[in-house]
Amino acid sequence: MKKLNAFICFLAVIFVCAMAEITPARAEERQSAASGAQTVAQDITLYGLSSSYDGVIAIPADMDTEYQIHANGRDISYTVTDGNNITVDDRGVVRIKYTTTYWYGNIGYSYPIQDKTPTSVEKSFDAGDATVTVTADGVQTNITVHVADYAQKYADDKILQYINENIAGKNLSDMELMKKIAAYPASFDYGASHSGYVSMIIYGNGDCWASTSTIIRTCELLGIDAWSRNGNKDYGAGSGHMNAMVYYDGKYYELEAGYSGTAPRYYSAEERDSLFCFHDKDDGTLSIYQYDGQLTSGDTLEIPATYQGKTVTEIEDQFSQGSNRTCGTIHLPDTITKIGAFAFSGFEQATSINIPASVKEIGTGAFAQCLSLENFECTGIGNNYASQNGILYSCDKKIAISGPAVNNPQFASGVHQIAEGAFSYNTNLVKIVIPESVTTIEDAAFFDCYSVKNVTIKGTDITFGSNVFYNCSELTLRGTVGSAVETYANENGIAFRDIQEPPKNGLYQEGDSWNYYVDDEIAEDVTTLVACNGDWWYVEDGRINFNKWGLYEYNGSLWYIENGKVNFSETTICYYEGEDWYVKNGCADPQYNDVICMNDDWLAVRNGRIDSNFNGIASNASGEWYCEYGQVQFDASGLVKSENDAFDGWYYVRNGCVQKGQETVVQNSSGWWYIGTDGKVDFHKNTVAPNEYGWWAVRNGAVDFQLNGIASNESGDWYCRGGQVDFGVAGVLESETEGFSGWYYIQNGCVQKGQETVKQNSNGWWYIGTDGKVDFGFSGIASNENGTWYIENGKVNFNYSGTYEDENGRIYEIKSGNAA
């Protein structure tokens, strides 16, 4: 409870300070003048109230129902630029937009009917945010307008008051907290006229739905997860009964406050040890009649095998009614023997269910309206069921039991019966071919499959049940002339066609028109491209439109049409929906990027369009080109800037073309810049790079003309003066550059590395290590072309005469620094 108590304390502060936080300043307090063309407020809240609460509550005088925007400037206008729930007049007064409905019995109109007196007149509004744009002397300011429902605020404040008086700081146990939550709606009378928490609190009465709504809202304000629960299957519950589920501190609770009577009414709170609801069966096992949890589309609904020591054997009829039907997979234990009628009906997102070998009975429509369920996993030895191509069968595949999601069923070989309700409510179905082996189609087999237009029945001696094709209003049955299929079609007012007559599909010339057929019907709702005799034709509303000229979008591309036919030989520029598109071989591809030559102009094609606003680099097979206003600039040379997804940065161009393949240094008004082999300025590059004027020290992409010392590239380390490599310098020279601090032996401007030696400058003779650097920490013997020398602290000591023993025990006679 510590976490909840801290949260409740926070709520108490909100309740005490509510008016200060959510009530905007009054209009008269916002009158201070703003300098220049400015508005004073940029965020306001207005409160509305439906006329259904007239005479019961009223918006307090200190809450704004309209607002005067104050703006300074000589030319001011006000416009609602987002939202449809407010108005603003030319003086800047913002008001809530109310909708008036005139009720005549149970039918409402937005206008009064002449010579009739309405039963009631209702004014309502939409809560939510809107935006007013104020333009003052050309300067625009957006003001957010929060339209709030005062009735909801009133009800929330009452709940917060109850929380502060009965829950906050009471140190309640979890169960005591649940009972306090349930007790609040029970403090109102039962009344059938109100079904939400707002109306219950305002009018003082409500039904079980209102009580549940109040519980859920109280939990929301406490930061507790809660949701509604279908209670009409519980023992003794009335039709449409509703109560609440609450999840708190790792436990689930069922809260009830929807009993009839006057206040204070009975309420209860029960901790749940399962989110499933069970009934005891006569054989001592359990049936499941409902699931009260919350699921998402990726979850698995895991049916338990046991509960409180009893075996679960049955999924009851209409288990799905009142259950959360959002899940991806349904898993049944191997204890289930019966799946009831319409048990999982409406689990529209479920894609898979297992049918264990224990299942002996599946009720009618058990999987109706499961429009994604194409995977029946019939597991276990001796299973009574089998599946194939998204259809559930009897184990011998003689009876098709359910195909809730297939759109063109492929029946198993030898199937002879389609069970009652097998494909009912499957709105995915578009075409059905029933094989000759089928002799029986039971009641409602294709009930309400209203998308089906053509059913072919190959058998002749068929027994039909009742309502087999109920509400398949556009259906044509194809069968053998004189067969039971024709008889059934005639008796039930269904169109019939001879099975020997091939269905029309494709383009057919009929008189002066070319019509596009799909399964014997002119596809009057279809506009598309259709291939016929090697050409592509533009079909509009089921017929070729020979007057069509221009571009048409098909399969993600735009196709160039002349006289109703795609012209695959045309390469041109075509205007379409406000843009110029580049057509190549009859197609304008929205993914196409290129630089093209058209009428001696080189133009940038961006996403298939001639982009006259494009400035930057675009590419084709010949190179990368600098464009201005969509056209290649062949007179451009030097560094240019490009800002697009493919080419973002500064590039070196000559005659409009990006110069690639060799690093160099190029000058512009801002400096000298390193150009990589991709032709682009690399602002992170540190190197030594050449151009026609010399070799240059580059730091962060720019020549550092202040650099005096050593800089490096892949070819070596180079001595620079004023940022330029001095190839004429030689000797032992000092460097204080980054990474090269010390004295180095230089020849032809390059640090000499790889062999230790002794070299002279005006300060003496110095020991040079293999890194080309004077090592002031070295003492010992070293040689050069002039002899072998005694070194102390990196320098030949010409003042020393005597002996020196090296690390190998060799003894040298030293005379004036020279070792023999």
PDB file of C-alpha atoms in Angstrom, residues 595 604 615-620 622-628 631-634 653-659:
ATOM      1  CA  VAL A 595      19.846  12.781 -64.459  1.00  0.00           C
ATOM      2  CA  ALA A 604      17.311  15.990 -62.277  1.00  0.00           C
ATOM      3  CA  ASN A 615      19.401  22.171 -55.759  1.00  0.00           C
ATOM      4  CA  GLY A 616      22.351  19.901 -55.126  1.00  0.00           C
ATOM      5  CA  ILE A 617      24.011  16.760 -56.460  1.00  0.00           C
ATOM      6  CA  ALA A 618      22.136  14.157 -58.499  1.00  0.00           C
ATOM      7  CA  SER A 619      23.608  11.139 -60.242  1.00  0.00           C
ATOM      8  CA  ASN A 620      23.270   9.024 -63.354  1.00  0.00           C
ATOM      9  CA  SER A 622      27.813   8.908 -66.287  1.00  0.00           C
ATOM     10  CA  GLY A 623      28.592  10.578 -62.998  1.00  0.00           C
ATOM     11  CA  GLU A 624      27.349  12.902 -60.299  1.00  0.00           C
ATOM     12  CA  TRP A 625      26.138  16.348 -61.329  1.00  0.00           C
ATOM     13  CA  TYR A 626      25.550  19.678 -59.671  1.00  0.00           C
ATOM     14  CA  CYS A 627      22.061  21.043 -60.318  1.00  0.00           C
ATOM     15  CA  GLU A 628      20.302  24.305 -59.655  1.00  0.00           C
ATOM     16  CA  GLN A 631      19.018  21.519 -64.134  1.00  0.00           C
ATOM     17  CA  VAL A 632      22.697  20.508 -64.430  1.00  0.00           C
ATOM     18  CA  GLN A 633      25.020  23.544 -64.242  1.00  0.00           C
ATOM     19  CA  PHE A 634      27.842  22.723 -66.635  1.00  0.00           C
ATOM     20  CA  VAL A 653      32.862  19.896 -59.207  1.00  0.00           C
ATOM     21  CA  ARG A 654      34.379  20.771 -62.538  1.00  0.00           C
ATOM     22  CA  ASN A 655      32.111  21.636 -65.461  1.00  0.00           C
ATOM     23  CA  GLY A 656      29.192  20.610 -63.281  1.00  0.00           C
ATOM     24  CA  CYS A 657      30.548  17.106 -62.589  1.00  0.00           C
ATOM     25  CA  VAL A 658      31.767  15.836 -59.197  1.00  0.00           C
ATOM     26  CA  GLN A 659      35.489  15.026 -59.459  1.00  0.00           C
TER      27      GLN A 659
END
